[in-house]
């Protein structure tokens, strides 16, 4: 892969699977354990806030029990050493990329460790629970804080930055995502239309696998470090 300067990397639940965080659509995954309509829509939150808050309190506690794996570490290494443009766009709401050291990172679906006050619109770092309806640290209002997660039917964050980076990219890489959810699942076609080279690194072919120029299949902790090391070797010539 020569003449690669600007890279956009999309990550999904598959990159955190080997750290012990359930993916959504694999056998026994989160969406088999819970109905999306019950826990991941604004309507569900209006209908049964306790059920939704308990679900995200459980997930917020879980991510604090696990650690980044070799795939997160490899992307942090790339971030630290890559001379060209790089943007890691994650659909994940865990903080494993940050804990591995990645900086050029964007959470398009929100973050577990943020609480969002619907009264004053402030967001707060939050590693505790919300089921007990705590007061907002800024406005003091109780019971108005929700998980800072983009639910189905809501607009993902920072889409303009993502499309700007895709338009400037030479390479688009998709890691650990099924290609089941838009707009993220559409990035590969957006990239192709811009003449950007595309690569899929995933355990198995994703729903959009046929759109990629190249695909390497296997566990993220194996395929991602191998790809990063080869790229950095090439950069150092
Ligand atoms: N290494 C690499 N890939 C893996 C691994 C692994 N160890 N384990 C699973 N995968 C792959 C699966 O093959 C699958 O293609 O990761 C993908 C996970 O797909 P999903 O569970 O659908 O997760 P994701 O694509 O991130 O979901 C997208 O959907 O539910 C919403 O908002 C939520 O951000 C999420 C979005």
PDB file of N, CA, C and O in Angstrom, residues 18-76:
ATOM      1  N   UNK A  18     -12.595  -9.230  22.361  1.00  0.00           N
ATOM      2  CA  UNK A  18     -11.573 -10.016  23.054  1.00  0.00           C
ATOM      3  C   UNK A  18     -11.141  -9.390  24.378  1.00  0.00           C
ATOM      4  O   UNK A  18     -10.374  -9.979  25.128  1.00  0.00           O
ATOM      5  N   UNK A  19     -11.691  -8.214  24.685  1.00  0.00           N
ATOM      6  CA  UNK A  19     -11.491  -7.625  26.014  1.00  0.00           C
ATOM      7  C   UNK A  19     -12.600  -8.060  26.960  1.00  0.00           C
ATOM      8  O   UNK A  19     -12.578  -7.728  28.142  1.00  0.00           O
ATOM      9  N   UNK A  20     -13.602  -8.790  26.385  1.00  0.00           N
ATOM     10  CA  UNK A  20     -14.681  -9.319  27.217  1.00  0.00           C
ATOM     11  C   UNK A  20     -15.955  -8.488  27.189  1.00  0.00           C
ATOM     12  O   UNK A  20     -16.808  -8.612  28.070  1.00  0.00           O
ATOM     13  N   UNK A  21     -16.092  -7.606  26.190  1.00  0.00           N
ATOM     14  CA  UNK A  21     -17.335  -6.835  26.047  1.00  0.00           C
ATOM     15  C   UNK A  21     -18.179  -7.472  24.945  1.00  0.00           C
ATOM     16  O   UNK A  21     -17.695  -7.692  23.833  1.00  0.00           O
ATOM     17  N   UNK A  22     -19.437  -7.778  25.283  1.00  0.00           N
ATOM     18  CA  UNK A  22     -20.313  -8.426  24.301  1.00  0.00           C
ATOM     19  C   UNK A  22     -20.459  -7.573  23.045  1.00  0.00           C
ATOM     20  O   UNK A  22     -20.565  -6.346  23.141  1.00  0.00           O
ATOM     21  N   UNK A  23     -20.499  -8.228  21.884  1.00  0.00           N
ATOM     22  CA  UNK A  23     -20.888  -7.503  20.686  1.00  0.00           C
ATOM     23  C   UNK A  23     -22.414  -7.475  20.664  1.00  0.00           C
ATOM     24  O   UNK A  23     -23.068  -7.966  21.574  1.00  0.00           O
ATOM     25  N   UNK A  24     -23.002  -6.899  19.616  1.00  0.00           N
ATOM     26  CA  UNK A  24     -24.455  -6.718  19.577  1.00  0.00           C
ATOM     27  C   UNK A  24     -25.160  -7.868  18.879  1.00  0.00           C
ATOM     28  O   UNK A  24     -26.193  -8.335  19.339  1.00  0.00           O
ATOM     29  N   UNK A  25     -24.572  -8.317  17.722  1.00  0.00           N
ATOM     30  CA  UNK A  25     -25.353  -9.208  16.862  1.00  0.00           C
ATOM     31  C   UNK A  25     -24.777 -10.609  16.755  1.00  0.00           C
ATOM     32  O   UNK A  25     -25.272 -11.416  15.987  1.00  0.00           O
ATOM     33  N   UNK A  26     -23.713 -10.917  17.530  1.00  0.00           N
ATOM     34  CA  UNK A  26     -23.200 -12.291  17.450  1.00  0.00           C
ATOM     35  C   UNK A  26     -24.110 -13.176  18.294  1.00  0.00           C
ATOM     36  O   UNK A  26     -24.941 -12.687  19.053  1.00  0.00           O
ATOM     37  N   UNK A  27     -23.948 -14.501  18.168  1.00  0.00           N
ATOM     38  CA  UNK A  27     -24.763 -15.442  18.949  1.00  0.00           C
ATOM     39  C   UNK A  27     -24.603 -15.121  20.436  1.00  0.00           C
ATOM     40  O   UNK A  27     -23.478 -14.937  20.915  1.00  0.00           O
ATOM     41  N   UNK A  28     -25.753 -14.911  21.117  1.00  0.00           N
ATOM     42  CA  UNK A  28     -25.684 -14.595  22.546  1.00  0.00           C
ATOM     43  C   UNK A  28     -25.314 -13.145  22.799  1.00  0.00           C
ATOM     44  O   UNK A  28     -25.087 -12.734  23.926  1.00  0.00           O
ATOM     45  N   UNK A  29     -25.245 -12.347  21.712  1.00  0.00           N
ATOM     46  CA  UNK A  29     -24.867 -10.938  21.839  1.00  0.00           C
ATOM     47  C   UNK A  29     -25.952 -10.113  22.522  1.00  0.00           C
ATOM     48  O   UNK A  29     -27.042 -10.619  22.845  1.00  0.00           O
ATOM     49  N   UNK A  30     -25.660  -8.834  22.737  1.00  0.00           N
ATOM     50  CA  UNK A  30     -26.560  -7.951  23.504  1.00  0.00           C
ATOM     51  C   UNK A  30     -27.971  -7.918  22.932  1.00  0.00           C
ATOM     52  O   UNK A  30     -28.949  -7.924  23.667  1.00  0.00           O
ATOM     53  N   UNK A  31     -28.097  -7.887  21.610  1.00  0.00           N
ATOM     54  CA  UNK A  31     -29.441  -7.762  21.036  1.00  0.00           C
ATOM     55  C   UNK A  31     -30.181  -9.100  21.021  1.00  0.00           C
ATOM     56  O   UNK A  31     -31.293  -9.189  20.537  1.00  0.00           O
ATOM     57  N   UNK A  32     -29.547 -10.152  21.538  1.00  0.00           N
ATOM     58  CA  UNK A  32     -30.279 -11.402  21.785  1.00  0.00           C
ATOM     59  C   UNK A  32     -30.726 -11.414  23.235  1.00  0.00           C
ATOM     60  O   UNK A  32     -31.725 -12.009  23.586  1.00  0.00           O
ATOM     61  N   UNK A  33     -29.965 -10.719  24.064  1.00  0.00           N
ATOM     62  CA  UNK A  33     -30.304 -10.692  25.495  1.00  0.00           C
ATOM     63  C   UNK A  33     -31.368  -9.627  25.788  1.00  0.00           C
ATOM     64  O   UNK A  33     -32.142  -9.744  26.729  1.00  0.00           O
ATOM     65  N   UNK A  34     -31.385  -8.554  24.980  1.00  0.00           N
ATOM     66  CA  UNK A  34     -32.306  -7.432  25.229  1.00  0.00           C
ATOM     67  C   UNK A  34     -32.928  -6.996  23.903  1.00  0.00           C
ATOM     68  O   UNK A  34     -32.248  -7.020  22.879  1.00  0.00           O
ATOM     69  N   UNK A  35     -34.187  -6.543  23.934  1.00  0.00           N
ATOM     70  CA  UNK A  35     -34.804  -6.042  22.695  1.00  0.00           C
ATOM     71  C   UNK A  35     -34.385  -4.588  22.522  1.00  0.00           C
ATOM     72  O   UNK A  35     -34.554  -3.769  23.447  1.00  0.00           O
ATOM     73  N   UNK A  36     -33.876  -4.263  21.344  1.00  0.00           N
ATOM     74  CA  UNK A  36     -33.470  -2.885  21.039  1.00  0.00           C
ATOM     75  C   UNK A  36     -34.587  -1.915  21.432  1.00  0.00           C
ATOM     76  O   UNK A  36     -34.361  -0.893  22.068  1.00  0.00           O
ATOM     77  N   UNK A  37     -35.839  -2.289  21.082  1.00  0.00           N
ATOM     78  CA  UNK A  37     -36.985  -1.404  21.332  1.00  0.00           C
ATOM     79  C   UNK A  37     -37.185  -1.145  22.830  1.00  0.00           C
ATOM     80  O   UNK A  37     -37.789  -0.143  23.207  1.00  0.00           O
ATOM     81  N   UNK A  38     -36.636  -2.030  23.686  1.00  0.00           N
ATOM     82  CA  UNK A  38     -36.834  -1.859  25.128  1.00  0.00           C
ATOM     83  C   UNK A  38     -35.745  -1.007  25.782  1.00  0.00           C
ATOM     84  O   UNK A  38     -35.957  -0.419  26.837  1.00  0.00           O
ATOM     85  N   UNK A  39     -34.545  -0.958  25.152  1.00  0.00           N
ATOM     86  CA  UNK A  39     -33.438  -0.317  25.867  1.00  0.00           C
ATOM     87  C   UNK A  39     -32.654   0.725  25.058  1.00  0.00           C
ATOM     88  O   UNK A  39     -31.860   1.458  25.640  1.00  0.00           O
ATOM     89  N   UNK A  40     -32.850   0.808  23.753  1.00  0.00           N
ATOM     90  CA  UNK A  40     -31.950   1.651  22.951  1.00  0.00           C
ATOM     91  C   UNK A  40     -32.688   2.603  22.010  1.00  0.00           C
ATOM     92  O   UNK A  40     -32.228   2.858  20.892  1.00  0.00           O
ATOM     93  N   UNK A  41     -33.828   3.127  22.457  1.00  0.00           N
ATOM     94  CA  UNK A  41     -34.546   4.156  21.690  1.00  0.00           C
ATOM     95  C   UNK A  41     -35.051   5.231  22.658  1.00  0.00           C
ATOM     96  O   UNK A  41     -35.296   4.929  23.840  1.00  0.00           O
ATOM     97  N   UNK A  42     -35.248   6.460  22.164  1.00  0.00           N
ATOM     98  CA  UNK A  42     -35.810   7.505  23.048  1.00  0.00           C
ATOM     99  C   UNK A  42     -37.210   7.123  23.544  1.00  0.00           C
ATOM    100  O   UNK A  42     -37.577   7.432  24.678  1.00  0.00           O
ATOM    101  N   UNK A  43     -37.933   6.389  22.701  1.00  0.00           N
ATOM    102  CA  UNK A  43     -39.281   5.964  23.100  1.00  0.00           C
ATOM    103  C   UNK A  43     -39.206   4.997  24.297  1.00  0.00           C
ATOM    104  O   UNK A  43     -40.018   5.084  25.228  1.00  0.00           O
ATOM    105  N   UNK A  44     -38.217   4.107  24.254  1.00  0.00           N
ATOM    106  CA  UNK A  44     -38.049   3.148  25.366  1.00  0.00           C
ATOM    107  C   UNK A  44     -37.739   3.907  26.651  1.00  0.00           C
ATOM    108  O   UNK A  44     -38.279   3.586  27.726  1.00  0.00           O
ATOM    109  N   UNK A  45     -36.911   4.951  26.546  1.00  0.00           N
ATOM    110  CA  UNK A  45     -36.528   5.728  27.734  1.00  0.00           C
ATOM    111  C   UNK A  45     -37.737   6.460  28.307  1.00  0.00           C
ATOM    112  O   UNK A  45     -37.913   6.551  29.529  1.00  0.00           O
ATOM    113  N   UNK A  46     -38.602   6.956  27.407  1.00  0.00           N
ATOM    114  CA  UNK A  46     -39.819   7.653  27.866  1.00  0.00           C
ATOM    115  C   UNK A  46     -40.775   6.657  28.516  1.00  0.00           C
ATOM    116  O   UNK A  46     -41.388   6.938  29.547  1.00  0.00           O
ATOM    117  N   UNK A  47     -40.838   5.456  27.946  1.00  0.00           N
ATOM    118  CA  UNK A  47     -41.797   4.452  28.395  1.00  0.00           C
ATOM    119  C   UNK A  47     -41.356   3.812  29.725  1.00  0.00           C
ATOM    120  O   UNK A  47     -42.166   3.658  30.648  1.00  0.00           O
ATOM    121  N   UNK A  48     -40.109   3.419  29.825  1.00  0.00           N
ATOM    122  CA  UNK A  48     -39.619   2.697  31.010  1.00  0.00           C
ATOM    123  C   UNK A  48     -38.181   3.114  31.334  1.00  0.00           C
ATOM    124  O   UNK A  48     -37.229   2.359  31.075  1.00  0.00           O
ATOM    125  N   UNK A  49     -38.008   4.322  31.885  1.00  0.00           N
ATOM    126  CA  UNK A  49     -36.636   4.815  32.147  1.00  0.00           C
ATOM    127  C   UNK A  49     -35.839   3.903  33.075  1.00  0.00           C
ATOM    128  O   UNK A  49     -34.627   3.744  32.879  1.00  0.00           O
ATOM    129  N   UNK A  50     -36.490   3.254  34.031  1.00  0.00           N
ATOM    130  CA  UNK A  50     -35.753   2.369  34.953  1.00  0.00           C
ATOM    131  C   UNK A  50     -35.070   1.238  34.187  1.00  0.00           C
ATOM    132  O   UNK A  50     -33.889   0.941  34.406  1.00  0.00           O
ATOM    133  N   UNK A  51     -35.822   0.620  33.278  1.00  0.00           N
ATOM    134  CA  UNK A  51     -35.258  -0.509  32.513  1.00  0.00           C
ATOM    135  C   UNK A  51     -34.042  -0.040  31.714  1.00  0.00           C
ATOM    136  O   UNK A  51     -32.991  -0.684  31.704  1.00  0.00           O
ATOM    137  N   UNK A  52     -34.165   1.125  31.081  1.00  0.00           N
ATOM    138  CA  UNK A  52     -33.074   1.653  30.249  1.00  0.00           C
ATOM    139  C   UNK A  52     -31.878   2.044  31.119  1.00  0.00           C
ATOM    140  O   UNK A  52     -30.737   1.671  30.829  1.00  0.00           O
ATOM    141  N   UNK A  53     -32.131   2.760  32.227  1.00  0.00           N
ATOM    142  CA  UNK A  53     -31.017   3.208  33.072  1.00  0.00           C
ATOM    143  C   UNK A  53     -30.293   2.009  33.691  1.00  0.00           C
ATOM    144  O   UNK A  53     -29.055   1.993  33.774  1.00  0.00           O
ATOM    145  N   UNK A  54     -31.066   0.973  34.077  1.00  0.00           N
ATOM    146  CA  UNK A  54     -30.435  -0.218  34.659  1.00  0.00           C
ATOM    147  C   UNK A  54     -29.544  -0.908  33.618  1.00  0.00           C
ATOM    148  O   UNK A  54     -28.423  -1.332  33.916  1.00  0.00           O
ATOM    149  N   UNK A  55     -30.034  -0.983  32.370  1.00  0.00           N
ATOM    150  CA  UNK A  55     -29.267  -1.610  31.290  1.00  0.00           C
ATOM    151  C   UNK A  55     -27.943  -0.891  31.108  1.00  0.00           C
ATOM    152  O   UNK A  55     -26.862  -1.496  31.083  1.00  0.00           O
ATOM    153  N   UNK A  56     -27.950   0.454  31.045  1.00  0.00           N
ATOM    154  CA  UNK A  56     -26.698   1.191  30.808  1.00  0.00           C
ATOM    155  C   UNK A  56     -25.837   1.268  32.065  1.00  0.00           C
ATOM    156  O   UNK A  56     -24.616   1.315  31.965  1.00  0.00           O
ATOM    157  N   UNK A  57     -26.457   1.233  33.248  1.00  0.00           N
ATOM    158  CA  UNK A  57     -25.632   1.173  34.473  1.00  0.00           C
ATOM    159  C   UNK A  57     -24.823  -0.128  34.477  1.00  0.00           C
ATOM    160  O   UNK A  57     -23.628  -0.130  34.811  1.00  0.00           O
ATOM    161  N   UNK A  58     -25.486  -1.211  34.054  1.00  0.00           N
ATOM    162  CA  UNK A  58     -24.809  -2.517  33.994  1.00  0.00           C
ATOM    163  C   UNK A  58     -23.657  -2.460  32.995  1.00  0.00           C
ATOM    164  O   UNK A  58     -22.530  -2.893  33.285  1.00  0.00           O
ATOM    165  N   UNK A  59     -23.877  -1.868  31.825  1.00  0.00           N
ATOM    166  CA  UNK A  59     -22.824  -1.806  30.812  1.00  0.00           C
ATOM    167  C   UNK A  59     -21.697  -0.845  31.232  1.00  0.00           C
ATOM    168  O   UNK A  59     -20.517  -1.124  30.982  1.00  0.00           O
ATOM    169  N   UNK A  60     -22.077   0.267  31.890  1.00  0.00           N
ATOM    170  CA  UNK A  60     -21.046   1.227  32.327  1.00  0.00           C
ATOM    171  C   UNK A  60     -20.119   0.565  33.370  1.00  0.00           C
ATOM    172  O   UNK A  60     -18.908   0.751  33.339  1.00  0.00           O
ATOM    173  N   UNK A  61     -20.712  -0.244  34.237  1.00  0.00           N
ATOM    174  CA  UNK A  61     -19.900  -0.949  35.239  1.00  0.00           C
ATOM    175  C   UNK A  61     -19.006  -1.987  34.549  1.00  0.00           C
ATOM    176  O   UNK A  61     -17.821  -2.129  34.884  1.00  0.00           O
ATOM    177  N   UNK A  62     -19.556  -2.653  33.538  1.00  0.00           N
ATOM    178  CA  UNK A  62     -18.808  -3.728  32.866  1.00  0.00           C
ATOM    179  C   UNK A  62     -17.555  -3.203  32.198  1.00  0.00           C
ATOM    180  O   UNK A  62     -16.472  -3.810  32.304  1.00  0.00           O
ATOM    181  N   UNK A  63     -17.644  -2.077  31.499  1.00  0.00           N
ATOM    182  CA  UNK A  63     -16.449  -1.614  30.765  1.00  0.00           C
ATOM    183  C   UNK A  63     -15.334  -1.203  31.730  1.00  0.00           C
ATOM    184  O   UNK A  63     -14.171  -1.196  31.354  1.00  0.00           O
ATOM    185  N   UNK A  64     -15.687  -0.941  32.968  1.00  0.00           N
ATOM    186  CA  UNK A  64     -14.644  -0.549  33.937  1.00  0.00           C
ATOM    187  C   UNK A  64     -13.953  -1.775  34.542  1.00  0.00           C
ATOM    188  O   UNK A  64     -12.994  -1.643  35.296  1.00  0.00           O
ATOM    189  N   UNK A  65     -14.445  -2.966  34.178  1.00  0.00           N
ATOM    190  CA  UNK A  65     -13.833  -4.215  34.668  1.00  0.00           C
ATOM    191  C   UNK A  65     -12.838  -4.785  33.653  1.00  0.00           C
ATOM    192  O   UNK A  65     -12.114  -5.734  33.955  1.00  0.00           O
ATOM    193  N   UNK A  66     -12.839  -4.254  32.424  1.00  0.00           N
ATOM    194  CA  UNK A  66     -12.017  -4.854  31.369  1.00  0.00           C
ATOM    195  C   UNK A  66     -10.888  -3.910  30.963  1.00  0.00           C
ATOM    196  O   UNK A  66     -10.885  -2.741  31.349  1.00  0.00           O
ATOM    197  N   UNK A  67      -9.951  -4.431  30.161  1.00  0.00           N
ATOM    198  CA  UNK A  67      -8.804  -3.626  29.730  1.00  0.00           C
ATOM    199  C   UNK A  67      -8.651  -3.698  28.200  1.00  0.00           C
ATOM    200  O   UNK A  67      -9.144  -4.646  27.573  1.00  0.00           O
ATOM    201  N   UNK A  68      -7.977  -2.709  27.612  1.00  0.00           N
ATOM    202  CA  UNK A  68      -7.752  -2.736  26.162  1.00  0.00           C
ATOM    203  C   UNK A  68      -6.976  -3.996  25.763  1.00  0.00           C
ATOM    204  O   UNK A  68      -6.251  -4.567  26.566  1.00  0.00           O
ATOM    205  N   UNK A  69      -7.160  -4.435  24.500  1.00  0.00           N
ATOM    206  CA  UNK A  69      -6.421  -5.597  24.009  1.00  0.00           C
ATOM    207  C   UNK A  69      -5.399  -5.174  22.961  1.00  0.00           C
ATOM    208  O   UNK A  69      -5.228  -3.985  22.684  1.00  0.00           O
ATOM    209  N   UNK A  70      -4.740  -6.178  22.348  1.00  0.00           N
ATOM    210  CA  UNK A  70      -3.629  -5.900  21.422  1.00  0.00           C
ATOM    211  C   UNK A  70      -4.068  -5.091  20.208  1.00  0.00           C
ATOM    212  O   UNK A  70      -3.265  -4.363  19.609  1.00  0.00           O
ATOM    213  N   UNK A  71      -5.357  -5.179  19.848  1.00  0.00           N
ATOM    214  CA  UNK A  71      -5.855  -4.404  18.692  1.00  0.00           C
ATOM    215  C   UNK A  71      -5.966  -2.925  19.056  1.00  0.00           C
ATOM    216  O   UNK A  71      -5.542  -2.052  18.292  1.00  0.00           O
ATOM    217  N   UNK A  72      -6.493  -2.632  20.254  1.00  0.00           N
ATOM    218  CA  UNK A  72      -6.553  -1.235  20.715  1.00  0.00           C
ATOM    219  C   UNK A  72      -5.129  -0.681  20.832  1.00  0.00           C
ATOM    220  O   UNK A  72      -4.851   0.454  20.418  1.00  0.00           O
ATOM    221  N   UNK A  73      -4.234  -1.485  21.405  1.00  0.00           N
ATOM    222  CA  UNK A  73      -2.839  -1.034  21.590  1.00  0.00           C
ATOM    223  C   UNK A  73      -2.175  -0.729  20.244  1.00  0.00           C
ATOM    224  O   UNK A  73      -1.460   0.266  20.106  1.00  0.00           O
ATOM    225  N   UNK A  74      -2.449  -1.576  19.253  1.00  0.00           N
ATOM    226  CA  UNK A  74      -1.833  -1.372  17.936  1.00  0.00           C
ATOM    227  C   UNK A  74      -2.314  -0.064  17.306  1.00  0.00           C
ATOM    228  O   UNK A  74      -1.511   0.694  16.730  1.00  0.00           O
ATOM    229  N   UNK A  75      -3.600   0.240  17.434  1.00  0.00           N
ATOM    230  CA  UNK A  75      -4.103   1.498  16.859  1.00  0.00           C
ATOM    231  C   UNK A  75      -3.542   2.703  17.611  1.00  0.00           C
ATOM    232  O   UNK A  75      -3.265   3.747  17.005  1.00  0.00           O
ATOM    233  N   UNK A  76      -3.320   2.554  18.912  1.00  0.00           N
ATOM    234  CA  UNK A  76      -2.707   3.654  19.674  1.00  0.00           C
ATOM    235  C   UNK A  76      -1.254   3.849  19.232  1.00  0.00           C
ATOM    236  O   UNK A  76      -0.779   4.988  19.113  1.00  0.00           O
TER     237      UNK A  76
END
